[in-house]
Amino acid sequence: MNQSKSGNATTPGNHPPVSFGKVGVLLVNLGTPDGTDYWSMRRYLAEFLSDRRVIEWSRFLWLPILHGIVLSKRPQKSGAAYKEIWNNELDESPLRTITRSQSDKLTEVLADLGENVVVDWAMRYGNPSIASRLDALKAQGCDRILVFPLYPQYSASTTATVNDEVFRALLKMRWQPTIRIVPPYHDDETYIDSLATSIKNKLSELEEEPEVVLASFHGIPQSYFDKGDPYHCHCQKTTRLMREKLGWDDKKLQITFQSRFGPEEWLQPYTDKTVEKLAKEGVKRIAVLNPGFVADCLETLEEIAGEAAEIFEEHGGEQFTHIPCLNDAPEGMAVLENVVRRELQGWI
């Protein structure tokens, strides 16, 4: 008789080795290229932009455009943008650096739950893949896995596509672990408190407070909202709760949407157009935060801290402040820990 890898049960000598009894926590963020070169960017963009949840156009229309135009030109442009924010010391994107750190720190703060809780991380697009990390957790004996899509506000193009990929991976498993998916937490009290604290901490460093603060969320096409996607409503509620927490009105804290792609109309008001408009109207000091992003990445560091700042200054603005994402700071880790402990109830 052989001792199983977990527990006190024994198995016959000819039984395949098994490991079970542990609980896994898998943090999943959007994704990152492996490098800034053409082929690394092309592989990443091809995977991302081939997702039917991201681009809902007819495949007959979209795929020729993707492979004939987009993937021949966009890798160079995106690669140049990534180079501006690349973590050269570790040769990786900031998103990968921060997500790994979040996983490591979450492991530390959950240490009181014992060795049977294993924390890992993955990317929906790029590496490490969701399938590879689910396999790794299962190999370590995790027969229950909490999947945490790192998106406070639900959208089919973010949360749902993580769920799709998780269950595609399960299709290939004979012995599937039990899966829980973390629900949206756009109105979670700890999340709102942490956002408010991060805003106050950053503004306390400034000599003069901004006249306007923008909460810039990643946009989605208006057609996705029209079909029933709750994302816009979740973003609005997050912003309203932040206003209430800070004691601000809708003139002081305004909501905008960024990162448009393609010819469709997207959720408005647009961040870049709002920044330009405020500067032209004589507003001299603004700050921008990205509540929908759990970690700083291309869309926050290059598009907001870089491009939006340039737009503001080019049209007469004087002080542009980018408020960092919660990242792996104490406020950010408090949110992740709170959500994970809540969702593990009954398993631990």
PDB file of C-alpha atoms in Angstrom, residues 48-273:
ATOM      1  CA  PHE A  48      -6.027  39.042 -27.756  1.00  0.00           C
ATOM      2  CA  LEU A  49      -7.762  40.387 -30.853  1.00  0.00           C
ATOM      3  CA  SER A  50      -8.924  36.952 -32.024  1.00  0.00           C
ATOM      4  CA  ASP A  51     -11.074  36.579 -28.920  1.00  0.00           C
ATOM      5  CA  ARG A  52     -14.763  36.735 -29.878  1.00  0.00           C
ATOM      6  CA  ARG A  53     -15.509  38.374 -26.526  1.00  0.00           C
ATOM      7  CA  VAL A  54     -13.132  41.241 -27.317  1.00  0.00           C
ATOM      8  CA  ILE A  55     -14.099  41.813 -30.957  1.00  0.00           C
ATOM      9  CA  GLU A  56     -17.696  40.782 -31.579  1.00  0.00           C
ATOM     10  CA  TRP A  57     -17.722  41.529 -35.272  1.00  0.00           C
ATOM     11  CA  SER A  58     -18.466  38.810 -37.829  1.00  0.00           C
ATOM     12  CA  ARG A  59     -15.410  36.589 -38.298  1.00  0.00           C
ATOM     13  CA  PHE A  60     -15.795  36.948 -42.078  1.00  0.00           C
ATOM     14  CA  LEU A  61     -15.361  40.698 -41.680  1.00  0.00           C
ATOM     15  CA  TRP A  62     -12.868  40.874 -38.812  1.00  0.00           C
ATOM     16  CA  LEU A  63     -10.321  38.117 -39.500  1.00  0.00           C
ATOM     17  CA  PRO A  64      -9.195  39.468 -42.915  1.00  0.00           C
ATOM     18  CA  ILE A  65      -8.789  42.908 -41.320  1.00  0.00           C
ATOM     19  CA  LEU A  66      -6.921  41.448 -38.333  1.00  0.00           C
ATOM     20  CA  HIS A  67      -4.480  39.328 -40.328  1.00  0.00           C
ATOM     21  CA  GLY A  68      -4.254  41.568 -43.375  1.00  0.00           C
ATOM     22  CA  ILE A  69      -3.921  44.995 -41.774  1.00  0.00           C
ATOM     23  CA  VAL A  70      -3.845  45.074 -37.976  1.00  0.00           C
ATOM     24  CA  LEU A  71      -1.191  42.418 -37.365  1.00  0.00           C
ATOM     25  CA  SER A  72       1.080  43.834 -40.033  1.00  0.00           C
ATOM     26  CA  LYS A  73       1.161  47.353 -38.577  1.00  0.00           C
ATOM     27  CA  ARG A  74       0.047  47.378 -34.949  1.00  0.00           C
ATOM     28  CA  PRO A  75       2.882  45.202 -33.487  1.00  0.00           C
ATOM     29  CA  GLN A  76       5.456  47.905 -34.278  1.00  0.00           C
ATOM     30  CA  LYS A  77       3.317  50.684 -32.801  1.00  0.00           C
ATOM     31  CA  SER A  78       2.391  48.693 -29.693  1.00  0.00           C
ATOM     32  CA  GLY A  79       5.975  47.514 -29.260  1.00  0.00           C
ATOM     33  CA  ALA A  80       7.218  51.110 -29.265  1.00  0.00           C
ATOM     34  CA  ALA A  81       4.634  52.018 -26.642  1.00  0.00           C
ATOM     35  CA  TYR A  82       5.613  49.069 -24.446  1.00  0.00           C
ATOM     36  CA  LYS A  83       9.280  50.067 -24.674  1.00  0.00           C
ATOM     37  CA  GLU A  84       8.441  53.334 -22.921  1.00  0.00           C
ATOM     38  CA  ILE A  85       7.173  51.538 -19.818  1.00  0.00           C
ATOM     39  CA  TRP A  86       9.107  48.241 -19.978  1.00  0.00           C
ATOM     40  CA  ASN A  87      10.731  46.903 -16.808  1.00  0.00           C
ATOM     41  CA  ASN A  88      14.211  46.599 -18.298  1.00  0.00           C
ATOM     42  CA  GLU A  89      15.721  45.181 -15.127  1.00  0.00           C
ATOM     43  CA  LEU A  90      13.479  42.095 -15.248  1.00  0.00           C
ATOM     44  CA  ASP A  91      12.870  42.297 -19.021  1.00  0.00           C
ATOM     45  CA  GLU A  92       9.100  42.193 -18.662  1.00  0.00           C
ATOM     46  CA  SER A  93       6.072  44.456 -18.604  1.00  0.00           C
ATOM     47  CA  PRO A  94       5.058  46.227 -15.387  1.00  0.00           C
ATOM     48  CA  LEU A  95       1.809  44.252 -15.401  1.00  0.00           C
ATOM     49  CA  ARG A  96       3.699  40.983 -15.079  1.00  0.00           C
ATOM     50  CA  THR A  97       5.987  42.396 -12.376  1.00  0.00           C
ATOM     51  CA  ILE A  98       3.087  43.731 -10.315  1.00  0.00           C
ATOM     52  CA  THR A  99       0.823  40.696 -10.718  1.00  0.00           C
ATOM     53  CA  ARG A 100       3.610  38.373  -9.585  1.00  0.00           C
ATOM     54  CA  SER A 101       4.221  40.594  -6.568  1.00  0.00           C
ATOM     55  CA  GLN A 102       0.502  40.595  -5.748  1.00  0.00           C
ATOM     56  CA  SER A 103       0.548  36.794  -5.809  1.00  0.00           C
ATOM     57  CA  ASP A 104       3.650  36.612  -3.599  1.00  0.00           C
ATOM     58  CA  LYS A 105       2.270  39.095  -1.078  1.00  0.00           C
ATOM     59  CA  LEU A 106      -1.109  37.370  -0.998  1.00  0.00           C
ATOM     60  CA  THR A 107       0.687  34.135  -0.168  1.00  0.00           C
ATOM     61  CA  GLU A 108       2.269  35.890   2.821  1.00  0.00           C
ATOM     62  CA  VAL A 109      -0.934  37.447   4.179  1.00  0.00           C
ATOM     63  CA  LEU A 110      -2.834  34.169   3.848  1.00  0.00           C
ATOM     64  CA  ALA A 111      -0.145  32.216   5.697  1.00  0.00           C
ATOM     65  CA  ASP A 112      -2.423  31.900   8.718  1.00  0.00           C
ATOM     66  CA  LEU A 113      -4.698  29.643   6.654  1.00  0.00           C
ATOM     67  CA  GLY A 114      -1.977  27.013   6.532  1.00  0.00           C
ATOM     68  CA  GLU A 115       0.079  25.268   3.854  1.00  0.00           C
ATOM     69  CA  ASN A 116      -3.009  23.861   2.171  1.00  0.00           C
ATOM     70  CA  VAL A 117      -3.740  27.207   0.492  1.00  0.00           C
ATOM     71  CA  VAL A 118      -1.677  27.785  -2.658  1.00  0.00           C
ATOM     72  CA  VAL A 119      -1.666  31.153  -4.480  1.00  0.00           C
ATOM     73  CA  ASP A 120      -0.646  31.499  -8.125  1.00  0.00           C
ATOM     74  CA  TRP A 121      -1.146  33.925 -11.006  1.00  0.00           C
ATOM     75  CA  ALA A 122      -1.836  33.826 -14.723  1.00  0.00           C
ATOM     76  CA  MET A 123      -2.615  35.975 -17.738  1.00  0.00           C
ATOM     77  CA  ARG A 124      -5.631  35.595 -19.985  1.00  0.00           C
ATOM     78  CA  TYR A 125      -3.473  36.398 -23.007  1.00  0.00           C
ATOM     79  CA  GLY A 126       0.210  35.564 -23.100  1.00  0.00           C
ATOM     80  CA  ASN A 127       2.206  33.856 -20.379  1.00  0.00           C
ATOM     81  CA  PRO A 128       1.803  32.274 -17.919  1.00  0.00           C
ATOM     82  CA  SER A 129      -1.416  30.919 -19.382  1.00  0.00           C
ATOM     83  CA  ILE A 130      -4.508  30.064 -17.383  1.00  0.00           C
ATOM     84  CA  ALA A 131      -4.382  26.417 -18.476  1.00  0.00           C
ATOM     85  CA  SER A 132      -0.751  26.010 -17.412  1.00  0.00           C
ATOM     86  CA  ARG A 133      -1.348  27.427 -13.939  1.00  0.00           C
ATOM     87  CA  LEU A 134      -4.536  25.417 -13.392  1.00  0.00           C
ATOM     88  CA  ASP A 135      -2.504  22.305 -14.261  1.00  0.00           C
ATOM     89  CA  ALA A 136       0.229  23.404 -11.852  1.00  0.00           C
ATOM     90  CA  LEU A 137      -2.216  23.985  -9.004  1.00  0.00           C
ATOM     91  CA  LYS A 138      -3.898  20.658  -9.617  1.00  0.00           C
ATOM     92  CA  ALA A 139      -0.513  18.904  -9.640  1.00  0.00           C
ATOM     93  CA  GLN A 140       0.157  20.407  -6.211  1.00  0.00           C
ATOM     94  CA  GLY A 141      -3.015  18.817  -4.879  1.00  0.00           C
ATOM     95  CA  CYS A 142      -5.520  21.635  -5.295  1.00  0.00           C
ATOM     96  CA  ASP A 143      -8.869  19.964  -5.844  1.00  0.00           C
ATOM     97  CA  ARG A 144     -10.663  23.283  -5.189  1.00  0.00           C
ATOM     98  CA  ILE A 145      -9.570  26.448  -6.995  1.00  0.00           C
ATOM     99  CA  LEU A 146     -10.773  30.020  -6.541  1.00  0.00           C
ATOM    100  CA  VAL A 147     -10.279  31.894  -9.811  1.00  0.00           C
ATOM    101  CA  PHE A 148      -9.946  35.648  -9.306  1.00  0.00           C
ATOM    102  CA  PRO A 149     -10.404  37.708 -12.509  1.00  0.00           C
ATOM    103  CA  LEU A 150      -8.711  40.968 -11.528  1.00  0.00           C
ATOM    104  CA  TYR A 151     -11.492  43.194 -12.827  1.00  0.00           C
ATOM    105  CA  PRO A 152     -13.590  45.021 -10.213  1.00  0.00           C
ATOM    106  CA  GLN A 153     -16.252  45.846 -12.807  1.00  0.00           C
ATOM    107  CA  TYR A 154     -17.709  42.985 -14.820  1.00  0.00           C
ATOM    108  CA  SER A 155     -17.604  42.984 -18.612  1.00  0.00           C
ATOM    109  CA  ALA A 156     -18.029  40.177 -21.104  1.00  0.00           C
ATOM    110  CA  SER A 157     -14.777  41.303 -22.727  1.00  0.00           C
ATOM    111  CA  THR A 158     -12.791  40.853 -19.498  1.00  0.00           C
ATOM    112  CA  THR A 159     -14.321  38.725 -16.729  1.00  0.00           C
ATOM    113  CA  ALA A 160     -16.333  36.497 -19.055  1.00  0.00           C
ATOM    114  CA  THR A 161     -13.388  35.684 -21.278  1.00  0.00           C
ATOM    115  CA  VAL A 162     -11.367  34.593 -18.227  1.00  0.00           C
ATOM    116  CA  ASN A 163     -14.231  32.289 -17.273  1.00  0.00           C
ATOM    117  CA  ASP A 164     -14.392  30.950 -20.837  1.00  0.00           C
ATOM    118  CA  GLU A 165     -10.705  30.089 -20.785  1.00  0.00           C
ATOM    119  CA  VAL A 166     -10.920  28.423 -17.365  1.00  0.00           C
ATOM    120  CA  PHE A 167     -13.664  26.098 -18.510  1.00  0.00           C
ATOM    121  CA  ARG A 168     -11.926  25.384 -21.812  1.00  0.00           C
ATOM    122  CA  ALA A 169      -8.997  24.152 -19.730  1.00  0.00           C
ATOM    123  CA  LEU A 170     -11.332  21.988 -17.625  1.00  0.00           C
ATOM    124  CA  LEU A 171     -12.623  20.301 -20.780  1.00  0.00           C
ATOM    125  CA  LYS A 172      -9.242  18.605 -21.126  1.00  0.00           C
ATOM    126  CA  MET A 173      -9.100  17.305 -17.543  1.00  0.00           C
ATOM    127  CA  ARG A 174     -10.296  13.883 -16.480  1.00  0.00           C
ATOM    128  CA  TRP A 175     -10.263  14.832 -12.789  1.00  0.00           C
ATOM    129  CA  GLN A 176     -11.511  18.405 -12.681  1.00  0.00           C
ATOM    130  CA  PRO A 177     -11.003  20.564  -9.608  1.00  0.00           C
ATOM    131  CA  THR A 178     -14.026  22.304  -8.156  1.00  0.00           C
ATOM    132  CA  ILE A 179     -14.060  25.899  -9.361  1.00  0.00           C
ATOM    133  CA  ARG A 180     -15.285  29.124  -7.817  1.00  0.00           C
ATOM    134  CA  ILE A 181     -15.153  32.442  -9.675  1.00  0.00           C
ATOM    135  CA  VAL A 182     -14.761  35.696  -7.753  1.00  0.00           C
ATOM    136  CA  PRO A 183     -17.767  37.930  -8.570  1.00  0.00           C
ATOM    137  CA  PRO A 184     -17.470  41.628  -9.463  1.00  0.00           C
ATOM    138  CA  TYR A 185     -16.470  43.766  -6.502  1.00  0.00           C
ATOM    139  CA  HIS A 186     -17.080  47.247  -7.920  1.00  0.00           C
ATOM    140  CA  ASP A 187     -19.015  48.272  -4.803  1.00  0.00           C
ATOM    141  CA  ASP A 188     -16.959  46.409  -2.194  1.00  0.00           C
ATOM    142  CA  GLU A 189     -16.420  48.646   0.840  1.00  0.00           C
ATOM    143  CA  THR A 190     -12.721  47.822   1.198  1.00  0.00           C
ATOM    144  CA  TYR A 191     -12.171  48.514  -2.501  1.00  0.00           C
ATOM    145  CA  ILE A 192     -13.870  51.919  -2.302  1.00  0.00           C
ATOM    146  CA  ASP A 193     -12.017  52.795   0.914  1.00  0.00           C
ATOM    147  CA  SER A 194      -8.682  51.842  -0.667  1.00  0.00           C
ATOM    148  CA  LEU A 195      -9.349  53.933  -3.776  1.00  0.00           C
ATOM    149  CA  ALA A 196     -10.285  56.942  -1.637  1.00  0.00           C
ATOM    150  CA  THR A 197      -7.177  56.500   0.502  1.00  0.00           C
ATOM    151  CA  SER A 198      -4.918  56.265  -2.543  1.00  0.00           C
ATOM    152  CA  ILE A 199      -6.425  59.459  -3.945  1.00  0.00           C
ATOM    153  CA  LYS A 200      -5.983  61.379  -0.692  1.00  0.00           C
ATOM    154  CA  ASN A 201      -2.435  60.090  -0.252  1.00  0.00           C
ATOM    155  CA  LYS A 202      -1.400  61.193  -3.733  1.00  0.00           C
ATOM    156  CA  LEU A 203      -3.085  64.586  -3.540  1.00  0.00           C
ATOM    157  CA  SER A 204      -1.441  65.251  -0.174  1.00  0.00           C
ATOM    158  CA  GLU A 205       1.913  65.236  -1.962  1.00  0.00           C
ATOM    159  CA  LEU A 206       0.893  68.152  -4.218  1.00  0.00           C
ATOM    160  CA  GLU A 207       1.355  71.819  -3.434  1.00  0.00           C
ATOM    161  CA  GLU A 208      -2.008  72.639  -5.012  1.00  0.00           C
ATOM    162  CA  GLU A 209      -5.006  70.306  -5.195  1.00  0.00           C
ATOM    163  CA  PRO A 210      -6.393  69.506  -8.675  1.00  0.00           C
ATOM    164  CA  GLU A 211      -9.494  71.384  -9.730  1.00  0.00           C
ATOM    165  CA  VAL A 212     -10.887  68.224 -11.349  1.00  0.00           C
ATOM    166  CA  VAL A 213     -10.191  64.528 -10.835  1.00  0.00           C
ATOM    167  CA  LEU A 214     -11.065  62.053 -13.582  1.00  0.00           C
ATOM    168  CA  ALA A 215     -11.903  58.414 -12.908  1.00  0.00           C
ATOM    169  CA  SER A 216     -10.869  56.918 -16.244  1.00  0.00           C
ATOM    170  CA  PHE A 217     -12.108  53.406 -16.983  1.00  0.00           C
ATOM    171  CA  HIS A 218     -11.256  51.240 -19.972  1.00  0.00           C
ATOM    172  CA  GLY A 219     -14.044  51.669 -22.499  1.00  0.00           C
ATOM    173  CA  ILE A 220     -16.181  49.131 -24.341  1.00  0.00           C
ATOM    174  CA  PRO A 221     -18.151  49.649 -27.562  1.00  0.00           C
ATOM    175  CA  GLN A 222     -21.559  51.231 -27.016  1.00  0.00           C
ATOM    176  CA  SER A 223     -23.085  48.236 -28.813  1.00  0.00           C
ATOM    177  CA  TYR A 224     -21.865  45.897 -26.022  1.00  0.00           C
ATOM    178  CA  PHE A 225     -23.685  48.041 -23.461  1.00  0.00           C
ATOM    179  CA  ASP A 226     -26.791  48.090 -25.659  1.00  0.00           C
ATOM    180  CA  LYS A 227     -26.758  44.281 -25.683  1.00  0.00           C
ATOM    181  CA  GLY A 228     -26.872  44.173 -21.884  1.00  0.00           C
ATOM    182  CA  ASP A 229     -23.297  44.322 -20.630  1.00  0.00           C
ATOM    183  CA  PRO A 230     -23.404  45.701 -17.042  1.00  0.00           C
ATOM    184  CA  TYR A 231     -19.944  47.255 -17.220  1.00  0.00           C
ATOM    185  CA  HIS A 232     -21.084  50.863 -17.621  1.00  0.00           C
ATOM    186  CA  CYS A 233     -23.397  50.562 -14.620  1.00  0.00           C
ATOM    187  CA  HIS A 234     -20.626  49.050 -12.482  1.00  0.00           C
ATOM    188  CA  CYS A 235     -18.246  51.887 -13.408  1.00  0.00           C
ATOM    189  CA  GLN A 236     -20.877  54.486 -12.583  1.00  0.00           C
ATOM    190  CA  LYS A 237     -21.539  52.917  -9.181  1.00  0.00           C
ATOM    191  CA  THR A 238     -17.839  52.743  -8.313  1.00  0.00           C
ATOM    192  CA  THR A 239     -17.482  56.417  -9.162  1.00  0.00           C
ATOM    193  CA  ARG A 240     -20.584  57.422  -7.201  1.00  0.00           C
ATOM    194  CA  LEU A 241     -19.354  55.552  -4.130  1.00  0.00           C
ATOM    195  CA  MET A 242     -15.945  57.220  -4.397  1.00  0.00           C
ATOM    196  CA  ARG A 243     -17.629  60.628  -4.543  1.00  0.00           C
ATOM    197  CA  GLU A 244     -19.640  59.819  -1.436  1.00  0.00           C
ATOM    198  CA  LYS A 245     -16.546  58.574   0.388  1.00  0.00           C
ATOM    199  CA  LEU A 246     -14.518  61.657  -0.520  1.00  0.00           C
ATOM    200  CA  GLY A 247     -17.362  64.148  -0.066  1.00  0.00           C
ATOM    201  CA  TRP A 248     -17.001  65.391  -3.649  1.00  0.00           C
ATOM    202  CA  ASP A 249     -19.611  66.246  -6.263  1.00  0.00           C
ATOM    203  CA  ASP A 250     -19.819  65.177  -9.908  1.00  0.00           C
ATOM    204  CA  LYS A 251     -17.929  68.290 -11.011  1.00  0.00           C
ATOM    205  CA  LYS A 252     -14.921  67.479  -8.849  1.00  0.00           C
ATOM    206  CA  LEU A 253     -14.830  63.738  -9.645  1.00  0.00           C
ATOM    207  CA  GLN A 254     -15.872  62.965 -13.202  1.00  0.00           C
ATOM    208  CA  ILE A 255     -16.091  59.633 -15.000  1.00  0.00           C
ATOM    209  CA  THR A 256     -14.514  59.057 -18.430  1.00  0.00           C
ATOM    210  CA  PHE A 257     -13.635  56.114 -20.688  1.00  0.00           C
ATOM    211  CA  GLN A 258     -10.386  55.457 -22.539  1.00  0.00           C
ATOM    212  CA  SER A 259      -8.661  53.097 -25.007  1.00  0.00           C
ATOM    213  CA  ARG A 260     -10.991  53.245 -28.015  1.00  0.00           C
ATOM    214  CA  PHE A 261     -10.240  50.862 -30.856  1.00  0.00           C
ATOM    215  CA  GLY A 262     -11.793  50.711 -34.320  1.00  0.00           C
ATOM    216  CA  PRO A 263     -14.545  52.796 -35.941  1.00  0.00           C
ATOM    217  CA  GLU A 264     -17.394  52.033 -33.511  1.00  0.00           C
ATOM    218  CA  GLU A 265     -18.812  54.454 -30.978  1.00  0.00           C
ATOM    219  CA  TRP A 266     -17.607  53.593 -27.462  1.00  0.00           C
ATOM    220  CA  LEU A 267     -18.824  54.545 -24.016  1.00  0.00           C
ATOM    221  CA  GLN A 268     -18.561  58.286 -23.451  1.00  0.00           C
ATOM    222  CA  PRO A 269     -17.308  60.757 -22.349  1.00  0.00           C
ATOM    223  CA  TYR A 270     -13.901  59.893 -23.794  1.00  0.00           C
ATOM    224  CA  THR A 271     -10.909  60.506 -21.533  1.00  0.00           C
ATOM    225  CA  ASP A 272      -8.670  62.155 -24.132  1.00  0.00           C
ATOM    226  CA  LYS A 273     -11.419  64.478 -25.345  1.00  0.00           C
TER     227      LYS A 273
END
